[in-house]
mmCIF file of C-alpha atoms in Angstrom:
data_model
loop_
_atom_site.group_PDB
_atom_site.id
_atom_site.type_symbol
_atom_site.label_atom_id
_atom_site.label_comp_id
_atom_site.label_asym_id
_atom_site.label_seq_id
_atom_site.Cartn_x
_atom_site.Cartn_y
_atom_site.Cartn_z
ATOM 1 C CA MET A 1 -0.157 -0.021 -0.066
ATOM 2 C CA VAL A 2 1.161 3.457 -0.892
ATOM 3 C CA ASP A 3 1.321 5.824 2.125
ATOM 4 C CA ALA A 4 -0.263 9.245 1.883
ATOM 5 C CA GLU A 5 2.911 11.102 2.235
ATOM 6 C CA SER A 6 4.196 9.855 -1.268
ATOM 7 C CA MET A 7 1.014 10.437 -3.019
ATOM 8 C CA GLY A 8 0.651 13.483 -5.126
ATOM 9 C CA ILE A 9 -2.486 14.957 -6.809
ATOM 10 C CA ASP A 10 -1.540 13.377 -9.979
ATOM 11 C CA ASP A 11 -2.163 10.033 -8.348
ATOM 12 C CA PHE A 12 -5.906 10.332 -7.927
ATOM 13 C CA PRO A 13 -8.441 9.790 -10.499
ATOM 14 C CA LYS A 14 -9.419 12.570 -12.858
ATOM 15 C CA GLU A 15 -12.750 13.873 -14.025
ATOM 16 C CA ILE A 16 -12.921 16.557 -16.850
ATOM 17 C CA VAL A 17 -16.006 18.856 -16.766
ATOM 18 C CA LYS A 18 -16.385 20.605 -20.087
ATOM 19 C CA ASN A 19 -17.666 24.140 -21.079
ATOM 20 C CA MET A 20 -17.593 25.796 -17.701
ATOM 21 C CA TYR A 21 -16.794 29.302 -17.010
ATOM 22 C CA ALA A 22 -13.551 29.629 -14.857
ATOM 23 C CA LEU A 23 -12.808 32.668 -12.702
ATOM 24 C CA VAL A 24 -9.160 33.217 -11.995
ATOM 25 C CA GLU A 25 -7.092 35.939 -10.256
ATOM 26 C CA TYR A 26 -3.764 37.020 -11.480
ATOM 27 C CA LYS A 27 -4.005 34.848 -14.647
ATOM 28 C CA GLY A 28 -0.673 33.909 -16.035
ATOM 29 C CA THR A 29 1.617 35.015 -13.082
ATOM 30 C CA GLU A 30 3.025 32.751 -10.273
ATOM 31 C CA LYS A 31 0.290 34.429 -8.021
ATOM 32 C CA GLU A 32 -2.506 32.643 -10.170
ATOM 33 C CA HIS A 33 -5.494 31.721 -8.000
ATOM 34 C CA PHE A 34 -8.432 29.814 -9.383
ATOM 35 C CA VAL A 35 -11.456 31.247 -7.652
ATOM 36 C CA TYR A 36 -14.326 28.970 -8.949
ATOM 37 C CA ALA A 37 -15.979 27.341 -11.983
ATOM 38 C CA TYR A 38 -19.443 28.042 -13.013
ATOM 39 C CA PRO A 39 -21.865 26.573 -15.291
ATOM 40 C CA THR A 40 -23.139 29.880 -16.612
ATOM 41 C CA GLU A 41 -21.399 33.124 -17.249
ATOM 42 C CA ILE A 42 -23.862 35.043 -15.234
ATOM 43 C CA GLU A 43 -23.063 33.225 -11.949
ATOM 44 C CA ALA A 44 -19.345 33.767 -12.666
ATOM 45 C CA PHE A 45 -19.882 37.416 -13.226
ATOM 46 C CA LYS A 46 -21.785 37.807 -9.813
ATOM 47 C CA THR A 47 -18.527 36.530 -8.161
ATOM 48 C CA TYR A 48 -16.310 38.522 -10.546
ATOM 49 C CA LYS A 49 -17.985 41.823 -9.235
ATOM 50 C CA LYS A 50 -17.163 40.902 -5.537
ATOM 51 C CA ILE A 51 -13.544 40.812 -6.276
ATOM 52 C CA HIS A 52 -12.161 44.448 -5.787
ATOM 53 C CA HIS A 53 -8.726 44.431 -7.604
ATOM 54 C CA THR A 54 -8.586 44.396 -11.330
ATOM 55 C CA ASP A 55 -6.288 41.404 -12.141
ATOM 56 C CA LYS A 56 -9.002 39.073 -12.555
ATOM 57 C CA ALA A 57 -10.601 36.987 -15.661
ATOM 58 C CA ILE A 58 -13.386 34.933 -16.772
ATOM 59 C CA PHE A 59 -12.990 32.714 -19.423
ATOM 60 C CA LYS A 60 -14.620 29.298 -20.780
ATOM 61 C CA ALA A 61 -12.601 26.338 -19.999
ATOM 62 C CA ASN A 62 -12.737 22.510 -19.412
ATOM 63 C CA ILE A 63 -11.962 21.949 -15.694
ATOM 64 C CA VAL A 64 -9.906 18.987 -14.476
ATOM 65 C CA TYR A 65 -10.911 17.814 -11.069
ATOM 66 C CA ALA A 66 -9.145 15.221 -9.009
ATOM 67 C CA ASN A 67 -11.256 12.911 -6.801
ATOM 68 C CA LEU A 68 -9.486 13.224 -3.350
ATOM 69 C CA PHE A 69 -11.218 10.733 -1.072
ATOM 70 C CA GLY A 70 -14.716 11.619 -2.232
ATOM 71 C CA THR A 71 -14.045 15.380 -2.643
ATOM 72 C CA LYS A 72 -13.660 17.075 -5.969
ATOM 73 C CA VAL A 73 -10.540 19.432 -6.127
ATOM 74 C CA MET A 74 -9.762 21.411 -9.151
ATOM 75 C CA CYS A 75 -6.319 20.620 -10.278
ATOM 76 C CA GLY A 76 -6.190 22.265 -13.585
ATOM 77 C CA TYR A 77 -7.909 23.870 -16.611
ATOM 78 C CA GLU A 78 -7.848 23.949 -20.417
ATOM 79 C CA GLU A 79 -8.874 27.228 -21.783
ATOM 80 C CA ILE A 80 -11.271 26.843 -24.859
#
């Protein structure tokens, strides 16, 4: 059995959810922070307006989730 310390995020099963709207802060920098993925652009924009700085982006993407012991954790995205 593999102990938990040697396991990485890539060792867990993946699920790809297509055509979501990703909300990301500081996109393309080392401070990049994924906020959330929404099924509609309107839902993403509601959260977008609550972020007070200007370095934020909404874009359509396929979101890659890892299933960590029953919890979906976003581990990447592919911009469409």
